[in-house]
PDB file of C-alpha atoms in Angstrom:
ATOM      1  CA  MET B   1     -28.521 -41.827  33.092  1.00  0.00           C
ATOM      2  CA  ILE B   2     -30.082 -38.439  33.826  1.00  0.00           C
ATOM      3  CA  MET B   3     -26.647 -36.776  33.735  1.00  0.00           C
ATOM      4  CA  LYS B   4     -25.881 -38.402  30.368  1.00  0.00           C
ATOM      5  CA  ARG B   5     -29.170 -37.131  28.920  1.00  0.00           C
ATOM      6  CA  THR B   6     -28.447 -33.649  30.259  1.00  0.00           C
ATOM      7  CA  ILE B   7     -24.980 -33.621  28.712  1.00  0.00           C
ATOM      8  CA  LEU B   8     -26.354 -34.907  25.397  1.00  0.00           C
ATOM      9  CA  SER B   9     -29.054 -32.218  25.422  1.00  0.00           C
ATOM     10  CA  LEU B  10     -26.517 -29.470  26.102  1.00  0.00           C
ATOM     11  CA  MET B  11     -24.247 -30.804  23.363  1.00  0.00           C
ATOM     12  CA  GLY B  12     -27.196 -30.769  20.963  1.00  0.00           C
ATOM     13  CA  LEU B  13     -27.987 -27.168  21.807  1.00  0.00           C
ATOM     14  CA  PHE B  14     -24.324 -26.239  21.395  1.00  0.00           C
ATOM     15  CA  SER B  15     -24.161 -27.971  17.993  1.00  0.00           C
ATOM     16  CA  LEU B  16     -27.325 -26.149  16.897  1.00  0.00           C
ATOM     17  CA  GLY B  17     -25.783 -22.864  17.990  1.00  0.00           C
ATOM     18  CA  LEU B  18     -22.659 -23.579  15.959  1.00  0.00           C
ATOM     19  CA  LEU B  19     -24.767 -24.482  12.925  1.00  0.00           C
ATOM     20  CA  LEU B  20     -26.755 -21.258  13.165  1.00  0.00           C
ATOM     21  CA  ALA B  21     -23.566 -19.207  13.628  1.00  0.00           C
ATOM     22  CA  GLN B  22     -22.078 -20.765  10.507  1.00  0.00           C
ATOM     23  CA  SER B  23     -25.246 -20.146   8.477  1.00  0.00           C
ATOM     24  CA  SER B  24     -24.949 -16.350   8.421  1.00  0.00           C
ATOM     25  CA  ILE B  25     -25.519 -14.656   5.076  1.00  0.00           C
ATOM     26  CA  THR B  26     -23.192 -12.217   3.329  1.00  0.00           C
ATOM     27  CA  LEU B  27     -24.219  -8.566   3.616  1.00  0.00           C
ATOM     28  CA  PRO B  28     -22.586  -5.341   2.384  1.00  0.00           C
ATOM     29  CA  GLN B  29     -19.912  -3.894   4.649  1.00  0.00           C
ATOM     30  CA  ALA B  30     -20.532  -0.455   6.098  1.00  0.00           C
ATOM     31  CA  SER B  31     -16.984   0.432   5.065  1.00  0.00           C
ATOM     32  CA  GLN B  32     -16.549  -0.766   1.485  1.00  0.00           C
ATOM     33  CA  LYS B  33     -13.223  -2.196   0.300  1.00  0.00           C
ATOM     34  CA  VAL B  34     -11.286  -0.178  -2.296  1.00  0.00           C
ATOM     35  CA  SER B  35      -8.224  -1.071  -4.391  1.00  0.00           C
ATOM     36  CA  LEU B  36      -6.240   1.289  -6.612  1.00  0.00           C
ATOM     37  CA  MET B  37      -2.937   1.098  -8.478  1.00  0.00           C
ATOM     38  CA  GLN B  38      -0.468   3.514 -10.069  1.00  0.00           C
ATOM     39  CA  THR B  39       2.595   2.777 -12.178  1.00  0.00           C
ATOM     40  CA  ILE B  40       5.659   5.022 -11.904  1.00  0.00           C
ATOM     41  CA  GLY B  41       8.224   4.010 -14.477  1.00  0.00           C
ATOM     42  CA  LEU B  42       8.295   0.222 -14.134  1.00  0.00           C
ATOM     43  CA  THR B  43       7.187   0.278 -10.477  1.00  0.00           C
ATOM     44  CA  GLU B  44       3.626  -0.675  -9.576  1.00  0.00           C
ATOM     45  CA  VAL B  45       2.203   0.871  -6.401  1.00  0.00           C
ATOM     46  CA  SER B  46      -1.094  -0.468  -5.087  1.00  0.00           C
ATOM     47  CA  ILE B  47      -3.254   0.273  -2.051  1.00  0.00           C
ATOM     48  CA  THR B  48      -6.162  -1.756  -0.664  1.00  0.00           C
ATOM     49  CA  TYR B  49      -8.254  -0.354   2.171  1.00  0.00           C
ATOM     50  CA  SER B  50     -11.740  -0.204   3.633  1.00  0.00           C
ATOM     51  CA  ALA B  51     -13.352   3.246   3.496  1.00  0.00           C
ATOM     52  CA  PRO B  52     -15.394   4.455   6.491  1.00  0.00           C
ATOM     53  CA  SER B  53     -17.676   7.496   6.311  1.00  0.00           C
ATOM     54  CA  VAL B  54     -17.887  10.494   8.642  1.00  0.00           C
ATOM     55  CA  ASN B  55     -21.645  10.033   9.100  1.00  0.00           C
ATOM     56  CA  ASP B  56     -22.036  13.167  11.270  1.00  0.00           C
ATOM     57  CA  ARG B  57     -19.457  11.918  13.749  1.00  0.00           C
ATOM     58  CA  GLN B  58     -16.396  13.568  15.239  1.00  0.00           C
ATOM     59  CA  VAL B  59     -13.492  11.819  13.556  1.00  0.00           C
ATOM     60  CA  TRP B  60     -10.187  13.085  14.942  1.00  0.00           C
ATOM     61  CA  GLY B  61      -9.842  12.527  18.657  1.00  0.00           C
ATOM     62  CA  ASN B  62     -12.986  10.407  18.755  1.00  0.00           C
ATOM     63  CA  ILE B  63     -13.402   7.748  16.056  1.00  0.00           C
ATOM     64  CA  VAL B  64      -9.659   7.997  15.503  1.00  0.00           C
ATOM     65  CA  PRO B  65      -7.841   8.649  18.813  1.00  0.00           C
ATOM     66  CA  MET B  66      -4.903  11.019  18.591  1.00  0.00           C
ATOM     67  CA  ASP B  67      -1.373   9.858  19.476  1.00  0.00           C
ATOM     68  CA  GLN B  68      -2.272   6.205  18.930  1.00  0.00           C
ATOM     69  CA  VAL B  69      -1.565   3.733  16.134  1.00  0.00           C
ATOM     70  CA  TRP B  70      -4.478   3.724  13.672  1.00  0.00           C
ATOM     71  CA  ARG B  71      -5.197   1.284  10.833  1.00  0.00           C
ATOM     72  CA  ALA B  72      -5.416   4.144   8.288  1.00  0.00           C
ATOM     73  CA  GLY B  73      -8.819   2.915   7.149  1.00  0.00           C
ATOM     74  CA  ALA B  74     -11.407   0.487   8.518  1.00  0.00           C
ATOM     75  CA  ASN B  75     -11.702  -3.258   9.146  1.00  0.00           C
ATOM     76  CA  GLU B  76      -8.540  -5.282   8.334  1.00  0.00           C
ATOM     77  CA  ASN B  77      -5.103  -3.829   7.592  1.00  0.00           C
ATOM     78  CA  THR B  78      -4.750  -1.122   5.021  1.00  0.00           C
ATOM     79  CA  VAL B  79      -2.255  -2.742   2.635  1.00  0.00           C
ATOM     80  CA  ILE B  80       0.259  -1.017   0.367  1.00  0.00           C
ATOM     81  CA  SER B  81       2.513  -2.822  -2.122  1.00  0.00           C
ATOM     82  CA  PHE B  82       5.544  -1.869  -4.208  1.00  0.00           C
ATOM     83  CA  SER B  83       6.842  -4.046  -7.052  1.00  0.00           C
ATOM     84  CA  GLN B  84      10.294  -2.425  -6.886  1.00  0.00           C
ATOM     85  CA  PRO B  85      12.358  -0.719  -4.155  1.00  0.00           C
ATOM     86  CA  VAL B  86      11.108   2.803  -3.419  1.00  0.00           C
ATOM     87  CA  GLN B  87      11.786   5.815  -1.249  1.00  0.00           C
ATOM     88  CA  ILE B  88       9.062   7.120   1.055  1.00  0.00           C
ATOM     89  CA  GLU B  89       9.706  10.807   1.729  1.00  0.00           C
ATOM     90  CA  GLY B  90      13.328  10.045   0.777  1.00  0.00           C
ATOM     91  CA  ALA B  91      13.695   7.006   3.078  1.00  0.00           C
ATOM     92  CA  ASP B  92      14.480   3.639   1.470  1.00  0.00           C
ATOM     93  CA  LEU B  93      11.903   0.849   1.525  1.00  0.00           C
ATOM     94  CA  ALA B  94      12.354  -2.560  -0.098  1.00  0.00           C
ATOM     95  CA  ALA B  95       9.925  -3.964  -2.645  1.00  0.00           C
ATOM     96  CA  GLY B  96       7.108  -5.841  -0.926  1.00  0.00           C
ATOM     97  CA  THR B  97       3.688  -5.702   0.705  1.00  0.00           C
ATOM     98  CA  TYR B  98       3.183  -3.782   3.941  1.00  0.00           C
ATOM     99  CA  GLY B  99       0.505  -3.030   6.477  1.00  0.00           C
ATOM    100  CA  LEU B 100       0.022   0.749   6.521  1.00  0.00           C
ATOM    101  CA  HIS B 101      -0.647   2.369   9.892  1.00  0.00           C
ATOM    102  CA  MET B 102      -0.582   5.988  11.021  1.00  0.00           C
ATOM    103  CA  ILE B 103      -0.176   7.872  14.286  1.00  0.00           C
ATOM    104  CA  PRO B 104      -2.063  11.191  14.063  1.00  0.00           C
ATOM    105  CA  THR B 105      -1.032  14.199  16.135  1.00  0.00           C
ATOM    106  CA  GLU B 106      -1.849  17.895  15.934  1.00  0.00           C
ATOM    107  CA  LYS B 107       1.256  18.975  13.976  1.00  0.00           C
ATOM    108  CA  GLU B 108       2.680  15.860  12.304  1.00  0.00           C
ATOM    109  CA  TRP B 109       1.703  12.301  11.557  1.00  0.00           C
ATOM    110  CA  THR B 110       3.843   9.177  11.670  1.00  0.00           C
ATOM    111  CA  LEU B 111       3.428   6.786   8.749  1.00  0.00           C
ATOM    112  CA  ILE B 112       4.256   3.176   9.607  1.00  0.00           C
ATOM    113  CA  PHE B 113       5.018   0.492   7.028  1.00  0.00           C
ATOM    114  CA  SER B 114       4.734  -2.828   8.838  1.00  0.00           C
ATOM    115  CA  ASN B 115       6.072  -6.170   7.644  1.00  0.00           C
ATOM    116  CA  ASN B 116       2.799  -7.631   8.937  1.00  0.00           C
ATOM    117  CA  SER B 117       0.102  -6.947   6.329  1.00  0.00           C
ATOM    118  CA  THR B 118      -2.448  -9.625   7.260  1.00  0.00           C
ATOM    119  CA  SER B 119      -3.728  -8.663  10.723  1.00  0.00           C
ATOM    120  CA  TRP B 120      -7.105  -7.165  11.567  1.00  0.00           C
ATOM    121  CA  GLY B 121      -6.713  -3.411  11.885  1.00  0.00           C
ATOM    122  CA  SER B 122      -4.092  -2.166  14.306  1.00  0.00           C
ATOM    123  CA  TYR B 123      -5.226  -4.366  17.180  1.00  0.00           C
ATOM    124  CA  PHE B 124      -2.298  -6.738  16.676  1.00  0.00           C
ATOM    125  CA  TYR B 125       0.277  -4.144  15.627  1.00  0.00           C
ATOM    126  CA  LYS B 126       3.811  -4.692  16.938  1.00  0.00           C
ATOM    127  CA  GLU B 127       6.462  -2.007  16.661  1.00  0.00           C
ATOM    128  CA  GLU B 128       9.206  -4.604  16.225  1.00  0.00           C
ATOM    129  CA  GLU B 129       7.603  -5.544  12.889  1.00  0.00           C
ATOM    130  CA  ASP B 130       8.119  -2.032  11.476  1.00  0.00           C
ATOM    131  CA  ALA B 131       9.935  -1.856   8.160  1.00  0.00           C
ATOM    132  CA  LEU B 132       9.908   1.952   8.085  1.00  0.00           C
ATOM    133  CA  ARG B 133       8.566   4.985   9.907  1.00  0.00           C
ATOM    134  CA  VAL B 134       8.444   8.499   8.428  1.00  0.00           C
ATOM    135  CA  LYS B 135       6.872  11.745   9.601  1.00  0.00           C
ATOM    136  CA  VAL B 136       4.710  13.959   7.400  1.00  0.00           C
ATOM    137  CA  ALA B 137       2.724  17.155   7.895  1.00  0.00           C
ATOM    138  CA  PRO B 138      -1.077  16.988   7.515  1.00  0.00           C
ATOM    139  CA  THR B 139      -2.955  19.796   5.780  1.00  0.00           C
ATOM    140  CA  SER B 140      -6.549  20.991   5.861  1.00  0.00           C
ATOM    141  CA  SER B 141      -8.844  20.158   2.946  1.00  0.00           C
ATOM    142  CA  GLU B 142     -12.421  20.321   1.772  1.00  0.00           C
ATOM    143  CA  HIS B 143     -14.807  17.945   3.511  1.00  0.00           C
ATOM    144  CA  THR B 144     -14.367  14.334   2.383  1.00  0.00           C
ATOM    145  CA  GLU B 145     -17.282  12.233   3.607  1.00  0.00           C
ATOM    146  CA  ILE B 146     -15.842   8.807   2.739  1.00  0.00           C
ATOM    147  CA  LEU B 147     -12.176   8.145   3.478  1.00  0.00           C
ATOM    148  CA  GLN B 148     -10.146   7.927   0.302  1.00  0.00           C
ATOM    149  CA  TYR B 149      -6.597   7.490  -0.944  1.00  0.00           C
ATOM    150  CA  SER B 150      -5.493   9.088  -4.190  1.00  0.00           C
ATOM    151  CA  PHE B 151      -2.494   9.297  -6.506  1.00  0.00           C
ATOM    152  CA  ALA B 152      -1.538  12.769  -7.743  1.00  0.00           C
ATOM    153  CA  ASN B 153       1.051  14.331 -10.052  1.00  0.00           C
ATOM    154  CA  PRO B 154       2.615  11.061 -11.256  1.00  0.00           C
ATOM    155  CA  THR B 155       5.877  11.248 -13.207  1.00  0.00           C
ATOM    156  CA  SER B 156       8.253   8.575 -14.456  1.00  0.00           C
ATOM    157  CA  ASP B 157       9.944   8.392 -11.060  1.00  0.00           C
ATOM    158  CA  LYS B 158       7.572   9.617  -8.348  1.00  0.00           C
ATOM    159  CA  VAL B 159       3.966  10.076  -7.279  1.00  0.00           C
ATOM    160  CA  GLU B 160       2.183  11.747  -4.373  1.00  0.00           C
ATOM    161  CA  ILE B 161      -0.191   9.593  -2.343  1.00  0.00           C
ATOM    162  CA  ALA B 162      -2.706  11.244  -0.051  1.00  0.00           C
ATOM    163  CA  LEU B 163      -5.206  10.049   2.516  1.00  0.00           C
ATOM    164  CA  GLU B 164      -8.203  12.373   2.838  1.00  0.00           C
ATOM    165  CA  TRP B 165     -11.002  12.121   5.360  1.00  0.00           C
ATOM    166  CA  GLU B 166     -13.246  14.669   7.015  1.00  0.00           C
ATOM    167  CA  LYS B 167     -11.253  17.916   6.587  1.00  0.00           C
ATOM    168  CA  VAL B 168      -7.751  16.459   6.866  1.00  0.00           C
ATOM    169  CA  LYS B 169      -5.345  15.496   4.078  1.00  0.00           C
ATOM    170  CA  VAL B 170      -2.172  13.473   4.738  1.00  0.00           C
ATOM    171  CA  PRO B 171       0.148  13.460   1.690  1.00  0.00           C
ATOM    172  CA  PHE B 172       3.385  11.559   1.219  1.00  0.00           C
ATOM    173  CA  THR B 173       5.725  11.096  -1.744  1.00  0.00           C
ATOM    174  CA  VAL B 174       6.782   7.761  -3.203  1.00  0.00           C
ATOM    175  CA  SER B 175       9.783   7.896  -5.523  1.00  0.00           C
ATOM    176  CA  THR B 176      11.917   5.316  -7.287  1.00  0.00           C
ATOM    177  CA  ASN B 177      15.141   5.201  -9.299  1.00  0.00           C
ATOM    178  CA  THR B 178      13.470   4.435 -12.594  1.00  0.00           C
ATOM    179  CA  HIS B 179      16.612   4.589 -14.745  1.00  0.00           C
ATOM    180  CA  GLU B 180      18.423   1.960 -12.659  1.00  0.00           C
ATOM    181  CA  ILE B 181      15.334  -0.267 -12.636  1.00  0.00           C
ATOM    182  CA  VAL B 182      14.925   0.029 -16.418  1.00  0.00           C
ATOM    183  CA  ILE B 183      18.600  -0.762 -17.054  1.00  0.00           C
ATOM    184  CA  ALA B 184      18.539  -3.772 -14.705  1.00  0.00           C
ATOM    185  CA  SER B 185      15.340  -5.042 -16.329  1.00  0.00           C
ATOM    186  CA  ALA B 186      16.771  -4.575 -19.842  1.00  0.00           C
ATOM    187  CA  LYS B 187      19.935  -6.484 -18.948  1.00  0.00           C
ATOM    188  CA  ASP B 188      17.815  -9.415 -17.781  1.00  0.00           C
ATOM    189  CA  GLU B 189      15.674  -9.320 -20.928  1.00  0.00           C
ATOM    190  CA  LEU B 190      18.768  -9.175 -23.137  1.00  0.00           C
ATOM    191  CA  ARG B 191      19.762 -12.561 -21.718  1.00  0.00           C
ATOM    192  CA  SER B 192      16.671 -14.053 -23.372  1.00  0.00           C
ATOM    193  CA  THR B 193      15.346 -14.075 -26.927  1.00  0.00           C
ATOM    194  CA  ALA B 194      15.453 -10.251 -27.058  1.00  0.00           C
ATOM    195  CA  SER B 195      19.214 -10.519 -27.596  1.00  0.00           C
ATOM    196  CA  PHE B 196      18.725 -12.363 -30.924  1.00  0.00           C
ATOM    197  CA  SER B 197      17.136  -9.352 -32.608  1.00  0.00           C
ATOM    198  CA  TRP B 198      18.503  -5.891 -33.399  1.00  0.00           C
ATOM    199  CA  MET B 199      15.419  -4.333 -31.802  1.00  0.00           C
ATOM    200  CA  GLY B 200      16.108  -5.073 -28.099  1.00  0.00           C
ATOM    201  CA  PRO B 201      19.627  -3.589 -27.901  1.00  0.00           C
ATOM    202  CA  TYR B 202      18.464  -0.651 -30.028  1.00  0.00           C
ATOM    203  CA  GLN B 203      15.536   0.112 -27.724  1.00  0.00           C
ATOM    204  CA  ILE B 204      17.579   0.214 -24.529  1.00  0.00           C
ATOM    205  CA  ALA B 205      20.375   2.193 -26.223  1.00  0.00           C
ATOM    206  CA  ASN B 206      17.808   4.723 -27.413  1.00  0.00           C
ATOM    207  CA  TYR B 207      16.303   4.910 -23.903  1.00  0.00           C
ATOM    208  CA  CYS B 208      19.745   5.715 -22.489  1.00  0.00           C
ATOM    209  CA  LEU B 209      20.314   8.395 -25.134  1.00  0.00           C
ATOM    210  CA  GLN B 210      16.924  10.040 -24.560  1.00  0.00           C
ATOM    211  CA  ASN B 211      17.447  10.095 -20.788  1.00  0.00           C
ATOM    212  CA  ASP B 212      21.200  10.889 -20.816  1.00  0.00           C
ATOM    213  CA  THR B 213      22.073   7.885 -18.688  1.00  0.00           C
ATOM    214  CA  HIS B 214      24.444   4.875 -18.945  1.00  0.00           C
ATOM    215  CA  LEU B 215      25.872   6.184 -22.220  1.00  0.00           C
ATOM    216  CA  ASP B 216      28.935   3.894 -22.171  1.00  0.00           C
ATOM    217  CA  GLU B 217      26.666   0.842 -22.019  1.00  0.00           C
ATOM    218  CA  ALA B 218      24.390   2.392 -24.622  1.00  0.00           C
ATOM    219  CA  LEU B 219      27.319   2.480 -27.081  1.00  0.00           C
ATOM    220  CA  THR B 220      27.888  -1.238 -26.519  1.00  0.00           C
ATOM    221  CA  TRP B 221      24.216  -1.979 -27.082  1.00  0.00           C
ATOM    222  CA  ILE B 222      23.969   0.061 -30.279  1.00  0.00           C
ATOM    223  CA  ASP B 223      27.062  -1.717 -31.603  1.00  0.00           C
ATOM    224  CA  GLN B 224      25.348  -5.020 -30.776  1.00  0.00           C
ATOM    225  CA  SER B 225      22.220  -3.896 -32.573  1.00  0.00           C
ATOM    226  CA  ILE B 226      24.127  -2.866 -35.730  1.00  0.00           C
ATOM    227  CA  SER B 227      26.095  -6.108 -35.807  1.00  0.00           C
TER     228      SER B 227
END
Protein backbone atom coordinates (compact mmCIF):
# COMPACT_ATOMS: atom_id res chain seq x y z
CA MET A 1 0.00 0.00 0.00
CA ILE A 2 2.83 2.39 0.87
CA MET A 3 4.54 1.66 -2.46
CA LYS A 4 1.30 2.35 -4.35
CA ARG A 5 0.89 5.70 -2.57
CA THR A 6 4.50 6.59 -3.35
CA ILE A 7 4.05 5.76 -7.03
CA LEU A 8 0.79 7.73 -7.17
CA SER A 9 2.48 10.72 -5.52
CA LEU A 10 5.37 10.63 -7.97
CA MET A 11 2.97 10.34 -10.90
CA GLY A 12 1.06 13.35 -9.58
CA LEU A 13 4.23 15.40 -9.35
CA PHE A 14 5.22 14.31 -12.86
CA SER A 15 1.79 15.27 -14.23
CA LEU A 16 2.03 18.67 -12.52
CA GLY A 17 5.46 19.17 -14.06
CA LEU A 18 4.09 18.37 -17.51
CA LEU A 19 1.19 20.78 -16.99
CA LEU A 20 3.52 23.59 -15.95
CA ALA A 21 5.85 22.88 -18.90
CA GLN A 22 2.92 23.09 -21.30
CA SER A 23 1.66 26.34 -19.75
CA SER A 24 4.57 28.49 -20.92
CA ILE A 25 3.69 31.85 -22.46
CA THR A 26 4.80 33.17 -25.84
CA LEU A 27 7.63 35.71 -25.69
CA PRO A 28 9.57 37.55 -28.42
CA GLN A 29 12.48 35.65 -29.92
CA ALA A 30 15.93 37.14 -29.51
CA SER A 31 16.48 36.47 -33.21
CA GLN A 32 13.38 37.72 -35.02
CA LYS A 33 12.03 35.86 -38.07
CA VAL A 34 12.23 37.66 -41.43
CA SER A 35 10.68 36.82 -44.81
CA LEU A 36 11.38 38.56 -48.11
CA MET A 37 10.55 37.88 -51.76
CA GLN A 38 11.76 39.03 -55.18
CA THR A 39 10.32 38.29 -58.60
CA ILE A 40 12.66 37.88 -61.58
CA GLY A 41 10.64 37.52 -64.75
CA LEU A 42 7.97 35.01 -63.76
CA THR A 43 10.14 33.38 -61.07
CA GLU A 44 9.46 34.10 -57.41
CA VAL A 45 12.42 33.82 -55.03
CA SER A 46 11.74 33.92 -51.30
CA ILE A 47 13.90 33.62 -48.19
CA THR A 48 12.79 33.06 -44.59
CA TYR A 49 15.33 33.25 -41.79
CA SER A 50 15.86 34.25 -38.17
CA ALA A 51 18.18 37.23 -37.69
CA PRO A 52 20.69 37.18 -34.81
CA SER A 53 22.57 40.29 -33.69
CA VAL A 54 26.30 40.77 -33.09
CA ASN A 55 25.68 42.16 -29.59
CA ASP A 56 29.39 42.91 -28.95
CA ARG A 57 30.36 39.31 -29.63
CA GLN A 58 33.00 37.80 -31.88
CA VAL A 59 31.03 36.28 -34.73
CA TRP A 60 33.35 34.49 -37.14
CA GLY A 61 35.30 31.70 -35.51
CA ASN A 62 33.28 32.00 -32.31
CA ILE A 63 29.49 32.27 -32.64
CA VAL A 64 29.88 30.82 -36.12
CA PRO A 65 32.71 28.25 -36.21
CA MET A 66 34.82 28.28 -39.35
CA ASP A 67 35.00 25.22 -41.63
CA GLN A 68 31.73 23.83 -40.28
CA VAL A 69 28.18 23.70 -41.64
CA TRP A 70 26.21 26.70 -40.37
CA ARG A 71 22.46 27.35 -40.56
CA ALA A 72 23.02 30.73 -42.28
CA GLY A 73 20.87 32.46 -39.67
CA ALA A 74 19.50 31.50 -36.26
CA ASN A 75 16.98 29.03 -34.82
CA GLU A 76 15.38 26.68 -37.41
CA ASN A 77 16.53 26.23 -41.01
CA THR A 78 17.04 29.24 -43.18
CA VAL A 79 14.67 28.43 -46.06
CA ILE A 80 14.93 29.55 -49.68
CA SER A 81 12.32 28.83 -52.36
CA PHE A 82 12.18 29.11 -56.15
CA SER A 83 8.92 28.87 -58.10
CA GLN A 84 10.77 27.96 -61.32
CA PRO A 85 14.09 26.24 -62.14
CA VAL A 86 17.06 28.54 -61.56
CA GLN A 87 20.83 28.67 -61.79
CA ILE A 88 22.88 29.45 -58.69
CA GLU A 89 26.22 30.91 -59.77
CA GLY A 90 25.56 29.16 -63.11
CA ALA A 91 24.73 25.75 -61.59
CA ASP A 92 21.26 24.31 -62.24
CA LEU A 93 18.78 23.94 -59.38
CA ALA A 94 15.22 22.66 -59.74
CA ALA A 95 12.20 24.63 -58.59
CA GLY A 96 11.43 23.91 -54.95
CA THR A 97 12.06 24.77 -51.31
CA TYR A 98 15.48 24.20 -49.77
CA GLY A 99 17.26 24.49 -46.46
CA LEU A 100 20.11 26.97 -46.92
CA HIS A 101 23.36 26.22 -45.11
CA MET A 102 26.85 27.67 -45.47
CA ILE A 103 30.40 26.59 -44.68
CA PRO A 104 32.53 29.69 -43.98
CA THR A 105 36.28 29.69 -44.55
CA GLU A 106 38.86 32.44 -44.83
CA LYS A 107 38.91 32.68 -48.65
CA GLU A 108 35.69 31.10 -49.92
CA TRP A 109 32.35 29.93 -48.62
CA THR A 110 30.34 26.89 -49.64
CA LEU A 111 26.62 27.46 -50.14
CA ILE A 112 24.51 24.35 -49.57
CA PHE A 113 20.95 23.92 -50.83
CA SER A 114 19.50 20.97 -48.94
CA ASN A 115 16.39 19.01 -49.86
CA ASN A 116 15.61 19.04 -46.13
CA SER A 117 14.10 22.44 -45.27
CA THR A 118 12.27 21.59 -42.04
CA SER A 119 14.99 20.71 -39.52
CA TRP A 120 16.17 22.83 -36.61
CA GLY A 121 19.30 24.68 -37.67
CA SER A 122 22.15 22.59 -39.01
CA TYR A 123 22.11 20.10 -36.14
CA PHE A 124 20.40 17.48 -38.30
CA TYR A 125 22.10 18.34 -41.59
CA LYS A 126 23.02 15.38 -43.81
CA GLU A 127 25.29 15.79 -46.81
CA GLU A 128 23.42 13.08 -48.72
CA GLU A 129 20.38 15.39 -48.76
CA ASP A 130 22.26 18.09 -50.70
CA ALA A 131 20.58 19.28 -53.88
CA LEU A 132 23.45 21.62 -54.79
CA ARG A 133 26.71 23.01 -53.49
CA VAL A 134 28.46 26.09 -54.93
CA LYS A 135 31.45 28.12 -53.80
CA VAL A 136 31.46 31.91 -53.56
CA ALA A 137 33.92 34.55 -52.40
CA PRO A 138 33.01 36.65 -49.33
CA THR A 139 33.80 40.36 -49.25
CA SER A 140 34.24 42.89 -46.46
CA SER A 141 31.44 45.36 -45.74
CA GLU A 142 30.31 48.03 -43.33
CA HIS A 143 29.23 46.78 -39.91
CA THR A 144 25.83 45.08 -39.98
CA GLU A 145 24.56 44.58 -36.44
CA ILE A 146 21.60 42.31 -37.27
CA LEU A 147 22.09 39.57 -39.84
CA GLN A 148 20.23 40.33 -43.04
CA TYR A 149 19.63 38.99 -46.53
CA SER A 150 18.98 41.37 -49.41
CA PHE A 151 18.13 41.36 -53.11
CA ALA A 152 20.15 43.70 -55.33
CA ASN A 153 20.28 44.70 -58.99
CA PRO A 154 17.24 42.67 -60.12
CA THR A 155 16.64 42.29 -63.86
CA SER A 156 14.16 40.23 -65.84
CA ASP A 157 16.39 37.16 -65.58
CA LYS A 158 18.68 37.47 -62.56
CA VAL A 159 19.18 38.95 -59.11
CA GLU A 160 22.02 39.10 -56.59
CA ILE A 161 21.30 37.80 -53.11
CA ALA A 162 23.63 38.68 -50.27
CA LEU A 163 23.96 37.69 -46.64
CA GLU A 164 25.51 40.43 -44.50
CA TRP A 165 26.49 40.19 -40.86
CA GLU A 166 29.15 41.86 -38.77
CA LYS A 167 31.66 43.04 -41.42
CA VAL A 168 31.22 40.18 -43.90
CA LYS A 169 29.09 40.07 -47.04
CA VAL A 170 28.41 36.81 -48.93
CA PRO A 171 26.83 37.47 -52.35
CA PHE A 172 25.55 34.94 -54.86
CA THR A 173 23.68 35.27 -58.16
CA VAL A 174 20.37 33.62 -58.97
CA SER A 175 19.45 33.56 -62.65
CA THR A 176 16.68 31.99 -64.70
CA ASN A 177 15.80 31.49 -68.36
CA THR A 178 12.91 33.91 -68.37
CA HIS A 179 12.14 33.69 -72.09
CA GLU A 180 11.69 29.91 -71.99
CA ILE A 181 9.55 30.16 -68.85
CA VAL A 182 7.35 32.86 -70.41
CA ILE A 183 6.88 30.87 -73.63
CA ALA A 184 6.04 27.67 -71.73
CA SER A 185 3.58 29.56 -69.52
CA ALA A 186 1.95 31.24 -72.53
CA LYS A 187 1.51 27.92 -74.32
CA ASP A 188 -0.31 26.55 -71.28
CA GLU A 189 -2.52 29.63 -71.02
CA LEU A 190 -3.35 29.47 -74.73
CA ARG A 191 -4.91 26.06 -74.08
CA SER A 192 -7.53 27.78 -71.93
CA THR A 193 -9.97 30.63 -72.52
CA ALA A 194 -7.11 32.94 -73.57
CA SER A 195 -7.10 31.16 -76.94
CA PHE A 196 -10.67 32.35 -77.70
CA SER A 197 -9.65 36.00 -77.89
CA TRP A 198 -7.30 37.85 -80.23
CA MET A 199 -5.55 39.40 -77.23
CA GLY A 200 -3.70 36.34 -75.85
CA PRO A 201 -1.93 35.28 -79.07
CA TYR A 202 -1.18 38.95 -79.81
CA GLN A 203 0.42 39.51 -76.40
CA ILE A 204 2.80 36.56 -76.61
CA ALA A 205 3.66 37.33 -80.25
CA ASN A 206 4.48 40.90 -79.25
CA TYR A 207 6.60 39.65 -76.33
CA CYS A 208 8.60 37.48 -78.74
CA LEU A 209 9.08 40.41 -81.13
CA GLN A 210 10.21 42.80 -78.38
CA ASN A 211 12.69 40.25 -77.01
CA ASP A 212 13.83 38.80 -80.38
CA THR A 213 12.99 35.25 -79.38
CA HIS A 214 10.86 32.38 -80.79
CA LEU A 215 10.02 34.43 -83.89
CA ASP A 216 8.74 31.44 -85.91
CA GLU A 217 6.17 30.70 -83.20
CA ALA A 218 5.40 34.40 -82.91
CA LEU A 219 4.35 34.44 -86.59
CA THR A 220 1.94 31.57 -85.92
CA TRP A 221 0.48 33.37 -82.92
CA ILE A 222 0.01 36.68 -84.74
CA ASP A 223 -1.73 34.82 -87.57
CA GLN A 224 -3.99 33.23 -84.95
CA SER A 225 -4.71 36.62 -83.44
CA ILE A 226 -5.63 38.18 -86.82
CA SER A 227 -7.87 35.27 -87.75
